Amino acid sequence: QIQLVESGGGLVQPGGSLRLSCAASGRTDNLYYMGWFRQAPGKEREFVAGISPSLLSILYGDSVKGRFTISRDNAKSSVYLQMNSLKPEDTAVYFCVAVRRFRPSQLITSEPDYWGQGTQVTVSS
């Protein structure tokens, strides 16, 4: 089993920046793609970003392209999300996610195997 724990959420003004971190523990040798989803009040969960173990494949949701940057440190079994130029519509609970090794990579954008508990990001003046 794999556990994912997020940190770094909080309140930020529009146009500001925030960096989320996620640390995996447990059977981290089973980690494949890692990434982030978010869910705003009254809305469905939305894919934000994903990254392969090789760091060569990086995916972003359309609403965050050009503003958010995902990165990964395999030695620390961690994934990060640098969020710049934040907008009020970025307000949501952000979830760290991961796909289990040997599973289809595209699951990172739709049905990851593992989810963190979520961290709140609020963009407001």
Tab-separated table of N, CA, C and O in Angstrom:
chain	number	residue	atom	x	y	z
A	1	GLN	N	0.850	-1.198	0.000
A	1	GLN	CA	0.000	0.000	0.000
A	1	GLN	C	0.884	1.245	0.000
A	1	GLN	O	2.029	1.205	0.443
A	2	ILE	N	0.329	2.329	-0.550
A	2	ILE	CA	1.030	3.601	-0.624
A	2	ILE	C	0.191	4.670	0.039
A	2	ILE	O	-1.012	4.760	-0.183
A	3	GLN	N	0.829	5.487	0.857
A	3	GLN	CA	0.165	6.626	1.481
A	3	GLN	C	0.741	7.919	0.895
A	3	GLN	O	1.942	8.026	0.695
A	4	LEU	N	-0.162	8.867	0.638
A	4	LEU	CA	0.226	10.168	0.089
A	4	LEU	C	-0.204	11.265	1.053
A	4	LEU	O	-1.365	11.292	1.477
A	5	VAL	N	0.714	12.163	1.383
A	5	VAL	CA	0.417	13.240	2.326
A	5	VAL	C	0.814	14.568	1.700
A	5	VAL	O	1.983	14.789	1.374
A	6	GLU	N	-0.188	15.446	1.545
A	6	GLU	CA	0.042	16.761	0.959
A	6	GLU	C	0.348	17.803	2.029
A	6	GLU	O	-0.057	17.662	3.186
A	7	SER	N	1.020	18.862	1.601
A	7	SER	CA	1.256	20.015	2.467
A	7	SER	C	1.435	21.250	1.580
A	7	SER	O	1.667	21.129	0.372
A	8	GLY	N	1.302	22.422	2.192
A	8	GLY	CA	1.573	23.658	1.474
A	8	GLY	C	0.364	24.467	1.067
A	8	GLY	O	0.501	25.546	0.482
A	9	GLY	N	-0.827	23.993	1.347
A	9	GLY	CA	-2.015	24.759	0.999
A	9	GLY	C	-2.159	25.982	1.882
A	9	GLY	O	-1.441	26.162	2.860
A	10	GLY	N	-3.114	26.844	1.516
A	10	GLY	CA	-3.345	28.033	2.326
A	10	GLY	C	-4.114	29.093	1.570
A	10	GLY	O	-4.692	28.821	0.515
A	11	LEU	N	-4.083	30.296	2.115
A	11	LEU	CA	-4.773	31.438	1.526
A	11	LEU	C	-3.765	32.324	0.805
A	11	LEU	O	-2.712	32.663	1.362
A	12	VAL	N	-4.080	32.700	-0.421
A	12	VAL	CA	-3.194	33.549	-1.211
A	12	VAL	C	-4.038	34.533	-2.008
A	12	VAL	O	-5.180	34.228	-2.378
A	13	GLN	N	-3.479	35.701	-2.265
A	13	GLN	CA	-4.200	36.710	-3.042
A	13	GLN	C	-4.132	36.401	-4.529
A	13	GLN	O	-3.190	35.742	-4.995
A	14	PRO	N	-5.099	36.867	-5.286
A	14	PRO	CA	-5.048	36.692	-6.752
A	14	PRO	C	-3.741	37.230	-7.319
A	14	PRO	O	-3.269	38.297	-6.913
A	15	GLY	N	-3.157	36.452	-8.233
A	15	GLY	CA	-1.877	36.815	-8.805
A	15	GLY	C	-0.694	36.276	-8.035
A	15	GLY	O	0.454	36.353	-8.510
A	16	GLY	N	-0.950	35.731	-6.879
A	16	GLY	CA	0.119	35.211	-6.035
A	16	GLY	C	0.541	33.802	-6.414
A	16	GLY	O	0.051	33.228	-7.393
A	17	SER	N	1.455	33.268	-5.609
A	17	SER	CA	2.008	31.936	-5.865
A	17	SER	C	1.913	31.077	-4.616
A	17	SER	O	1.879	31.592	-3.489
A	18	LEU	N	1.914	29.778	-4.852
A	18	LEU	CA	1.876	28.807	-3.765
A	18	LEU	C	2.531	27.528	-4.272
A	18	LEU	O	2.435	27.206	-5.470
A	19	ARG	N	3.202	26.817	-3.377
A	19	ARG	CA	3.837	25.554	-3.753
A	19	ARG	C	3.302	24.437	-2.872
A	19	ARG	O	3.414	24.493	-1.651
A	20	LEU	N	2.740	23.426	-3.532
A	20	LEU	CA	2.253	22.246	-2.828
A	20	LEU	C	3.302	21.138	-2.889
A	20	LEU	O	4.007	20.994	-3.889
A	21	SER	N	3.359	20.366	-1.817
A	21	SER	CA	4.261	19.227	-1.755
A	21	SER	C	3.466	17.978	-1.407
A	21	SER	O	2.434	18.055	-0.738
A	22	CYS	N	3.963	16.841	-1.850
A	22	CYS	CA	3.335	15.567	-1.532
A	22	CYS	C	4.422	14.529	-1.328
A	22	CYS	O	5.263	14.328	-2.214
A	23	ALA	N	4.374	13.869	-0.193
A	23	ALA	CA	5.339	12.825	0.120
A	23	ALA	C	4.635	11.481	0.165
A	23	ALA	O	3.597	11.347	0.813
A	24	ALA	N	5.203	10.516	-0.522
A	24	ALA	CA	4.660	9.161	-0.523
A	24	ALA	C	5.423	8.297	0.469
A	24	ALA	O	6.632	8.456	0.658
A	25	SER	N	4.706	7.359	1.072
A	25	SER	CA	5.336	6.404	1.986
A	25	SER	C	4.716	5.028	1.768
A	25	SER	O	3.694	4.897	1.097
A	26	GLY	N	5.333	4.026	2.336
A	26	GLY	CA	4.856	2.665	2.135
A	26	GLY	C	5.621	2.007	0.998
A	26	GLY	O	6.823	2.183	0.869
A	27	ARG	N	4.922	1.294	0.141
A	27	ARG	CA	5.543	0.566	-0.966
A	27	ARG	C	5.828	1.515	-2.139
A	27	ARG	O	5.256	1.419	-3.227
A	28	THR	N	6.741	2.419	-1.914
A	28	THR	CA	7.015	3.442	-2.925
A	28	THR	C	7.681	2.871	-4.172
A	28	THR	O	7.729	3.543	-5.203
A	29	ASP	N	8.179	1.643	-4.092
A	29	ASP	CA	8.724	1.008	-5.284
A	29	ASP	C	7.622	0.692	-6.284
A	29	ASP	O	7.892	0.390	-7.455
A	30	ASN	N	6.362	0.767	-5.845
A	30	ASN	CA	5.222	0.542	-6.730
A	30	ASN	C	4.693	1.826	-7.366
A	30	ASN	O	3.696	1.796	-8.084
A	31	LEU	N	5.353	2.950	-7.103
A	31	LEU	CA	4.904	4.211	-7.683
A	31	LEU	C	5.206	4.268	-9.169
A	31	LEU	O	6.297	3.929	-9.596
A	32	TYR	N	4.236	4.766	-9.936
A	32	TYR	CA	4.434	4.992	-11.363
A	32	TYR	C	4.214	6.489	-11.600
A	32	TYR	O	4.967	7.301	-11.078
A	33	TYR	N	3.222	6.871	-12.358
A	33	TYR	CA	2.939	8.294	-12.524
A	33	TYR	C	2.435	8.879	-11.200
A	33	TYR	O	1.719	8.237	-10.441
A	34	MET	N	2.813	10.143	-10.944
A	34	MET	CA	2.289	10.901	-9.805
A	34	MET	C	1.700	12.208	-10.334
A	34	MET	O	2.072	12.661	-11.431
A	35	GLY	N	0.816	12.788	-9.548
A	35	GLY	CA	0.212	14.018	-10.048
A	35	GLY	C	-0.713	14.679	-9.049
A	35	GLY	O	-0.674	14.381	-7.851
A	36	TRP	N	-1.564	15.559	-9.598
A	36	TRP	CA	-2.496	16.332	-8.774
A	36	TRP	C	-3.865	16.431	-9.431
A	36	TRP	O	-3.964	16.593	-10.654
A	37	PHE	N	-4.873	16.339	-8.618
A	37	PHE	CA	-6.255	16.640	-8.975
A	37	PHE	C	-6.717	17.768	-8.062
A	37	PHE	O	-6.083	18.070	-7.052
A	38	ARG	N	-7.821	18.371	-8.401
A	38	ARG	CA	-8.444	19.344	-7.507
A	38	ARG	C	-9.954	19.239	-7.606
A	38	ARG	O	-10.493	18.760	-8.596
A	39	GLN	N	-10.618	19.712	-6.554
A	39	GLN	CA	-12.079	19.733	-6.540
A	39	GLN	C	-12.562	21.002	-5.868
A	39	GLN	O	-12.276	21.245	-4.685
A	40	ALA	N	-13.281	21.797	-6.624
A	40	ALA	CA	-13.884	23.017	-6.102
A	40	ALA	C	-15.281	22.701	-5.583
A	40	ALA	O	-15.900	21.717	-6.000
A	41	PRO	N	-15.801	23.531	-4.681
A	41	PRO	CA	-17.140	23.287	-4.129
A	41	PRO	C	-18.194	23.181	-5.219
A	41	PRO	O	-18.274	24.046	-6.112
A	42	GLY	N	-18.967	22.123	-5.170
A	42	GLY	CA	-20.045	21.940	-6.130
A	42	GLY	C	-19.614	21.494	-7.509
A	42	GLY	O	-20.439	21.422	-8.426
A	43	LYS	N	-18.325	21.187	-7.667
A	43	LYS	CA	-17.815	20.769	-8.977
A	43	LYS	C	-17.190	19.383	-8.898
A	43	LYS	O	-16.862	18.892	-7.828
A	44	GLU	N	-17.019	18.771	-10.060
A	44	GLU	CA	-16.374	17.466	-10.122
A	44	GLU	C	-14.858	17.606	-9.960
A	44	GLU	O	-14.294	18.674	-10.192
A	45	ARG	N	-14.244	16.518	-9.585
A	45	ARG	CA	-12.790	16.519	-9.500
A	45	ARG	C	-12.193	16.744	-10.881
A	45	ARG	O	-12.689	16.222	-11.881
A	46	GLU	N	-11.101	17.501	-10.912
A	46	GLU	CA	-10.486	17.917	-12.164
A	46	GLU	C	-9.005	17.558	-12.158
A	46	GLU	O	-8.297	17.842	-11.182
A	47	PHE	N	-8.535	16.972	-13.251
A	47	PHE	CA	-7.108	16.673	-13.401
A	47	PHE	C	-6.332	17.975	-13.524
A	47	PHE	O	-6.694	18.849	-14.313
A	48	VAL	N	-5.237	18.081	-12.768
A	48	VAL	CA	-4.414	19.279	-12.790
A	48	VAL	C	-3.087	19.034	-13.509
A	48	VAL	O	-2.725	19.753	-14.445
A	49	ALA	N	-2.341	18.026	-13.061
A	49	ALA	CA	-1.031	17.770	-13.658
A	49	ALA	C	-0.566	16.359	-13.311
A	49	ALA	O	-0.983	15.794	-12.296
A	50	GLY	N	0.307	15.815	-14.165
A	50	GLY	CA	0.864	14.494	-13.925
A	50	GLY	C	2.272	14.419	-14.464
A	50	GLY	O	2.631	15.146	-15.399
A	51	ILE	N	3.095	13.531	-13.875
A	51	ILE	CA	4.490	13.411	-14.279
A	51	ILE	C	4.940	11.961	-14.168
A	51	ILE	O	4.574	11.248	-13.233
A	52	SER	N	5.724	11.538	-15.158
A	52	SER	CA	6.205	10.163	-15.192
A	52	SER	C	7.411	9.983	-14.282
A	52	SER	O	8.050	10.964	-13.881
A	53	PRO	N	7.771	8.736	-13.981
A	53	PRO	CA	8.964	8.497	-13.153
A	53	PRO	C	10.247	9.004	-13.807
A	53	PRO	O	11.170	9.427	-13.111
A	54	SER	N	10.295	8.970	-15.130
A	54	SER	CA	11.490	9.435	-15.844
A	54	SER	C	11.579	10.951	-15.909
A	54	SER	O	12.604	11.486	-16.323
A	55	LEU	N	10.490	11.630	-15.549
A	55	LEU	CA	10.362	13.098	-15.625
A	55	LEU	C	10.230	13.576	-17.064
A	55	LEU	O	10.157	14.783	-17.307
A	56	LEU	N	10.182	12.658	-18.026
A	56	LEU	CA	10.140	13.049	-19.437
A	56	LEU	C	8.727	13.302	-19.931
A	56	LEU	O	8.536	14.007	-20.926
A	57	SER	N	7.761	12.720	-19.279
A	57	SER	CA	6.370	12.912	-19.679
A	57	SER	C	5.655	13.734	-18.623
A	57	SER	O	5.548	13.324	-17.469
A	58	ILE	N	5.191	14.923	-19.038
A	58	ILE	CA	4.493	15.830	-18.128
A	58	ILE	C	3.193	16.262	-18.789
A	58	ILE	O	3.173	16.640	-19.965
A	59	LEU	N	2.126	16.196	-18.037
A	59	LEU	CA	0.792	16.534	-18.535
A	59	LEU	C	0.180	17.615	-17.661
A	59	LEU	O	0.392	17.620	-16.443
A	60	TYR	N	-0.603	18.493	-18.303
A	60	TYR	CA	-1.314	19.540	-17.564
A	60	TYR	C	-2.756	19.627	-18.032
A	60	TYR	O	-3.053	19.431	-19.217
A	61	GLY	N	-3.629	19.955	-17.104
A	61	GLY	CA	-4.989	20.276	-17.485
A	61	GLY	C	-5.009	21.618	-18.197
A	61	GLY	O	-4.169	22.483	-17.942
A	62	ASP	N	-5.977	21.815	-19.073
A	62	ASP	CA	-6.020	23.035	-19.890
A	62	ASP	C	-6.102	24.304	-19.053
A	62	ASP	O	-5.539	25.336	-19.423
A	63	SER	N	-6.791	24.237	-17.937
A	63	SER	CA	-7.021	25.445	-17.143
A	63	SER	C	-5.780	25.926	-16.386
A	63	SER	O	-5.771	27.058	-15.891
A	64	VAL	N	-4.729	25.105	-16.310
A	64	VAL	CA	-3.544	25.505	-15.542
A	64	VAL	C	-2.289	25.610	-16.405
A	64	VAL	O	-1.229	26.004	-15.904
A	65	LYS	N	-2.385	25.267	-17.677
A	65	LYS	CA	-1.214	25.331	-18.555
A	65	LYS	C	-0.622	26.728	-18.575
A	65	LYS	O	-1.329	27.719	-18.688
A	66	GLY	N	0.699	26.782	-18.446
A	66	GLY	CA	1.396	28.060	-18.473
A	66	GLY	C	1.475	28.752	-17.125
A	66	GLY	O	2.212	29.729	-16.969
A	67	ARG	N	0.729	28.253	-16.143
A	67	ARG	CA	0.736	28.871	-14.800
A	67	ARG	C	1.262	27.925	-13.723
A	67	ARG	O	1.890	28.382	-12.771
A	68	PHE	N	0.994	26.647	-13.867
A	68	PHE	CA	1.406	25.655	-12.887
A	68	PHE	C	2.557	24.824	-13.453
A	68	PHE	O	2.616	24.563	-14.655
A	69	THR	N	3.437	24.396	-12.551
A	69	THR	CA	4.553	23.535	-12.936
A	69	THR	C	4.660	22.368	-11.953
A	69	THR	O	4.740	22.586	-10.742
A	70	ILE	N	4.649	21.160	-12.495
A	70	ILE	CA	4.801	19.968	-11.668
A	70	ILE	C	6.250	19.501	-11.722
A	70	ILE	O	6.908	19.615	-12.759
A	71	SER	N	6.725	18.988	-10.594
A	71	SER	CA	8.069	18.415	-10.541
A	71	SER	C	8.058	17.218	-9.613
A	71	SER	O	7.087	17.000	-8.877
A	72	ARG	N	9.159	16.479	-9.661
A	72	ARG	CA	9.186	15.221	-8.904
A	72	ARG	C	10.599	14.935	-8.449
A	72	ARG	O	11.562	15.182	-9.178
A	73	ASP	N	10.721	14.385	-7.253
A	73	ASP	CA	12.003	13.947	-6.707
A	73	ASP	C	11.863	12.474	-6.334
A	73	ASP	O	11.285	12.147	-5.292
A	74	ASN	N	12.350	11.602	-7.179
A	74	ASN	CA	12.184	10.169	-6.955
A	74	ASN	C	12.927	9.694	-5.710
A	74	ASN	O	12.482	8.765	-5.033
A	75	ALA	N	14.059	10.311	-5.409
A	75	ALA	CA	14.823	9.919	-4.223
A	75	ALA	C	14.020	10.156	-2.950
A	75	ALA	O	14.202	9.449	-1.952
A	76	LYS	N	13.147	11.154	-2.996
A	76	LYS	CA	12.315	11.482	-1.830
A	76	LYS	C	10.885	10.970	-1.987
A	76	LYS	O	10.046	11.243	-1.126
A	77	SER	N	10.614	10.280	-3.081
A	77	SER	CA	9.246	9.793	-3.348
A	77	SER	C	8.249	10.936	-3.213
A	77	SER	O	7.191	10.782	-2.588
A	78	SER	N	8.589	12.055	-3.785
A	78	SER	CA	7.776	13.261	-3.624
A	78	SER	C	7.452	13.906	-4.961
A	78	SER	O	8.195	13.764	-5.936
A	79	VAL	N	6.337	14.610	-4.964
A	79	VAL	CA	5.913	15.383	-6.131
A	79	VAL	C	5.497	16.764	-5.648
A	79	VAL	O	5.014	16.911	-4.516
A	80	TYR	N	5.705	17.756	-6.501
A	80	TYR	CA	5.451	19.141	-6.127
A	80	TYR	C	4.612	19.830	-7.194
A	80	TYR	O	4.614	19.432	-8.363
A	81	LEU	N	3.915	20.874	-6.774
A	81	LEU	CA	3.133	21.667	-7.723
A	81	LEU	C	3.378	23.140	-7.422
A	81	LEU	O	2.939	23.647	-6.382
A	82	GLN	N	4.099	23.808	-8.303
A	82	GLN	CA	4.316	25.237	-8.198
A	82	GLN	C	3.187	25.948	-8.923
A	82	GLN	O	3.004	25.751	-10.129
A	83	MET	N	2.437	26.759	-8.198
A	83	MET	CA	1.274	27.434	-8.762
A	83	MET	C	1.535	28.937	-8.784
A	83	MET	O	1.711	29.549	-7.730
A	84	ASN	N	1.571	29.506	-9.979
A	84	ASN	CA	1.803	30.938	-10.154
A	84	ASN	C	0.572	31.586	-10.785
A	84	ASN	O	-0.289	30.901	-11.336
A	85	SER	N	0.520	32.892	-10.695
A	85	SER	CA	-0.585	33.669	-11.286
A	85	SER	C	-1.930	33.083	-10.873
A	85	SER	O	-2.816	32.880	-11.707
A	86	LEU	N	-2.079	32.835	-9.607
A	86	LEU	CA	-3.291	32.179	-9.116
A	86	LEU	C	-4.520	33.058	-9.300
A	86	LEU	O	-4.451	34.293	-9.165
A	87	LYS	N	-5.638	32.403	-9.594
A	87	LYS	CA	-6.910	33.070	-9.821
A	87	LYS	C	-7.930	32.566	-8.801
A	87	LYS	O	-7.792	31.452	-8.277
A	88	PRO	N	-8.965	33.338	-8.541
A	88	PRO	CA	-10.007	32.866	-7.615
A	88	PRO	C	-10.590	31.509	-8.031
A	88	PRO	O	-10.929	30.698	-7.160
A	89	GLU	N	-10.659	31.257	-9.313
A	89	GLU	CA	-11.206	29.979	-9.783
A	89	GLU	C	-10.268	28.808	-9.555
A	89	GLU	O	-10.643	27.654	-9.797
A	90	ASP	N	-9.068	29.055	-9.056
A	90	ASP	CA	-8.168	27.980	-8.665
A	90	ASP	C	-8.474	27.485	-7.251
A	90	ASP	O	-7.877	26.499	-6.797
A	91	THR	N	-9.366	28.172	-6.572
A	91	THR	CA	-9.747	27.766	-5.224
A	91	THR	C	-10.361	26.369	-5.246
A	91	THR	O	-11.321	26.117	-5.980
A	92	ALA	N	-9.784	25.477	-4.453
A	92	ALA	CA	-10.220	24.084	-4.453
A	92	ALA	C	-9.433	23.312	-3.398
A	92	ALA	O	-8.444	23.816	-2.853
A	93	VAL	N	-9.873	22.097	-3.165
A	93	VAL	CA	-9.057	21.139	-2.419
A	93	VAL	C	-8.184	20.421	-3.438
A	93	VAL	O	-8.691	19.900	-4.433
A	94	TYR	N	-6.892	20.416	-3.190
A	94	TYR	CA	-5.938	19.789	-4.101
A	94	TYR	C	-5.496	18.440	-3.532
A	94	TYR	O	-5.084	18.342	-2.373
A	95	PHE	N	-5.591	17.432	-4.390
A	95	PHE	CA	-5.272	16.061	-3.992
A	95	PHE	C	-4.027	15.571	-4.723
A	95	PHE	O	-3.935	15.703	-5.960
A	96	CYS	N	-3.118	15.001	-3.981
A	96	CYS	CA	-1.991	14.288	-4.573
A	96	CYS	C	-2.470	12.903	-4.983
A	96	CYS	O	-3.212	12.247	-4.231
A	97	VAL	N	-2.052	12.458	-6.172
A	97	VAL	CA	-2.497	11.160	-6.671
A	97	VAL	C	-1.336	10.385	-7.263
A	97	VAL	O	-0.287	10.958	-7.587
A	98	ALA	N	-1.528	9.087	-7.407
A	98	ALA	CA	-0.494	8.254	-8.008
A	98	ALA	C	-1.112	7.030	-8.655
A	98	ALA	O	-2.172	6.550	-8.234
A	99	VAL	N	-0.436	6.560	-9.684
A	99	VAL	CA	-0.817	5.326	-10.374
A	99	VAL	C	0.172	4.243	-9.978
A	99	VAL	O	1.376	4.494	-9.884
A	100	ARG	N	-0.357	3.068	-9.767
A	100	ARG	CA	0.483	1.930	-9.369
A	100	ARG	C	1.288	1.434	-10.561
A	100	ARG	O	0.834	1.455	-11.709
A	101	ARG	N	2.474	0.965	-10.269
A	101	ARG	CA	3.374	0.420	-11.281
A	101	ARG	C	2.696	-0.666	-12.106
A	101	ARG	O	1.903	-1.453	-11.565
A	102	PHE	N	2.965	-0.673	-13.409
A	102	PHE	CA	2.452	-1.637	-14.381
A	102	PHE	C	0.994	-1.373	-14.771
A	102	PHE	O	0.433	-2.130	-15.554
A	103	ARG	N	0.423	-0.308	-14.237
A	103	ARG	CA	-0.927	0.070	-14.666
A	103	ARG	C	-0.805	1.060	-15.828
A	103	ARG	O	0.242	1.677	-16.030
A	104	PRO	N	-1.869	1.258	-16.614
A	104	PRO	CA	-1.808	2.198	-17.746
A	104	PRO	C	-1.510	3.622	-17.291
A	104	PRO	O	-2.119	4.120	-16.342
A	105	SER	N	-0.595	4.276	-17.987
A	105	SER	CA	-0.181	5.620	-17.591
A	105	SER	C	-1.326	6.622	-17.670
A	105	SER	O	-1.367	7.583	-16.892
A	106	GLN	N	-2.268	6.403	-18.603
A	106	GLN	CA	-3.341	7.385	-18.779
A	106	GLN	C	-4.261	7.463	-17.573
A	106	GLN	O	-5.052	8.395	-17.460
A	107	LEU	N	-4.162	6.513	-16.674
A	107	LEU	CA	-4.988	6.571	-15.470
A	107	LEU	C	-4.664	7.797	-14.621
A	107	LEU	O	-5.493	8.209	-13.810
A	108	ILE	N	-3.496	8.377	-14.790
A	108	ILE	CA	-3.137	9.554	-14.000
A	108	ILE	C	-4.070	10.719	-14.288
A	108	ILE	O	-4.253	11.597	-13.441
A	109	THR	N	-4.700	10.734	-15.452
A	109	THR	CA	-5.613	11.831	-15.789
A	109	THR	C	-7.068	11.502	-15.500
A	109	THR	O	-7.945	12.373	-15.646
A	110	SER	N	-7.338	10.266	-15.092
A	110	SER	CA	-8.748	9.884	-14.933
A	110	SER	C	-9.037	9.123	-13.645
A	110	SER	O	-9.879	9.546	-12.859
A	111	GLU	N	-8.315	8.029	-13.425
A	111	GLU	CA	-8.622	7.195	-12.262
A	111	GLU	C	-7.349	6.710	-11.582
A	111	GLU	O	-6.995	5.533	-11.655
A	112	PRO	N	-6.663	7.606	-10.898
A	112	PRO	CA	-5.450	7.189	-10.172
A	112	PRO	C	-5.785	6.144	-9.113
A	112	PRO	O	-6.910	6.084	-8.617
A	113	ASP	N	-4.786	5.359	-8.759
A	113	ASP	CA	-5.009	4.298	-7.783
A	113	ASP	C	-4.952	4.812	-6.345
A	113	ASP	O	-5.627	4.259	-5.466
A	114	TYR	N	-4.151	5.834	-6.117
A	114	TYR	CA	-3.950	6.323	-4.759
A	114	TYR	C	-4.248	7.821	-4.674
A	114	TYR	O	-3.937	8.579	-5.595
A	115	TRP	N	-4.838	8.197	-3.547
A	115	TRP	CA	-5.213	9.589	-3.317
A	115	TRP	C	-4.744	10.020	-1.926
A	115	TRP	O	-4.847	9.255	-0.966
A	116	GLY	N	-4.271	11.268	-1.826
A	116	GLY	CA	-4.003	11.846	-0.531
A	116	GLY	C	-5.289	12.370	0.081
A	116	GLY	O	-6.365	12.272	-0.520
A	117	GLN	N	-5.176	12.948	1.255
A	117	GLN	CA	-6.370	13.432	1.955
A	117	GLN	C	-6.795	14.816	1.479
A	117	GLN	O	-7.911	15.253	1.756
A	118	GLY	N	-5.914	15.501	0.764
A	118	GLY	CA	-6.251	16.807	0.209
A	118	GLY	C	-5.762	17.972	1.049
A	118	GLY	O	-5.644	17.860	2.276
A	119	THR	N	-5.464	19.075	0.381
A	119	THR	CA	-5.079	20.298	1.065
A	119	THR	C	-5.826	21.468	0.424
A	119	THR	O	-5.951	21.537	-0.801
A	120	GLN	N	-6.340	22.366	1.247
A	120	GLN	CA	-7.168	23.472	0.753
A	120	GLN	C	-6.298	24.598	0.217
A	120	GLN	O	-5.346	25.045	0.881
A	121	VAL	N	-6.638	25.069	-0.968
A	121	VAL	CA	-6.040	26.267	-1.543
A	121	VAL	C	-7.157	27.268	-1.780
A	121	VAL	O	-8.131	26.962	-2.471
A	122	THR	N	-7.013	28.446	-1.210
A	122	THR	CA	-8.017	29.494	-1.354
A	122	THR	C	-7.342	30.734	-1.936
A	122	THR	O	-6.360	31.234	-1.376
A	123	VAL	N	-7.876	31.198	-3.060
A	123	VAL	CA	-7.350	32.391	-3.721
A	123	VAL	C	-8.393	33.483	-3.583
A	123	VAL	O	-9.463	33.435	-4.187
A	124	SER	N	-8.072	34.463	-2.769
A	124	SER	CA	-9.045	35.513	-2.474
A	124	SER	C	-8.319	36.747	-1.961
A	124	SER	O	-7.282	36.662	-1.308
A	125	SER	N	-8.909	37.903	-2.263
A	125	SER	CA	-8.360	39.150	-1.745
A	125	SER	C	-9.036	39.537	-0.448
A	125	SER	O	-8.700	40.558	0.161
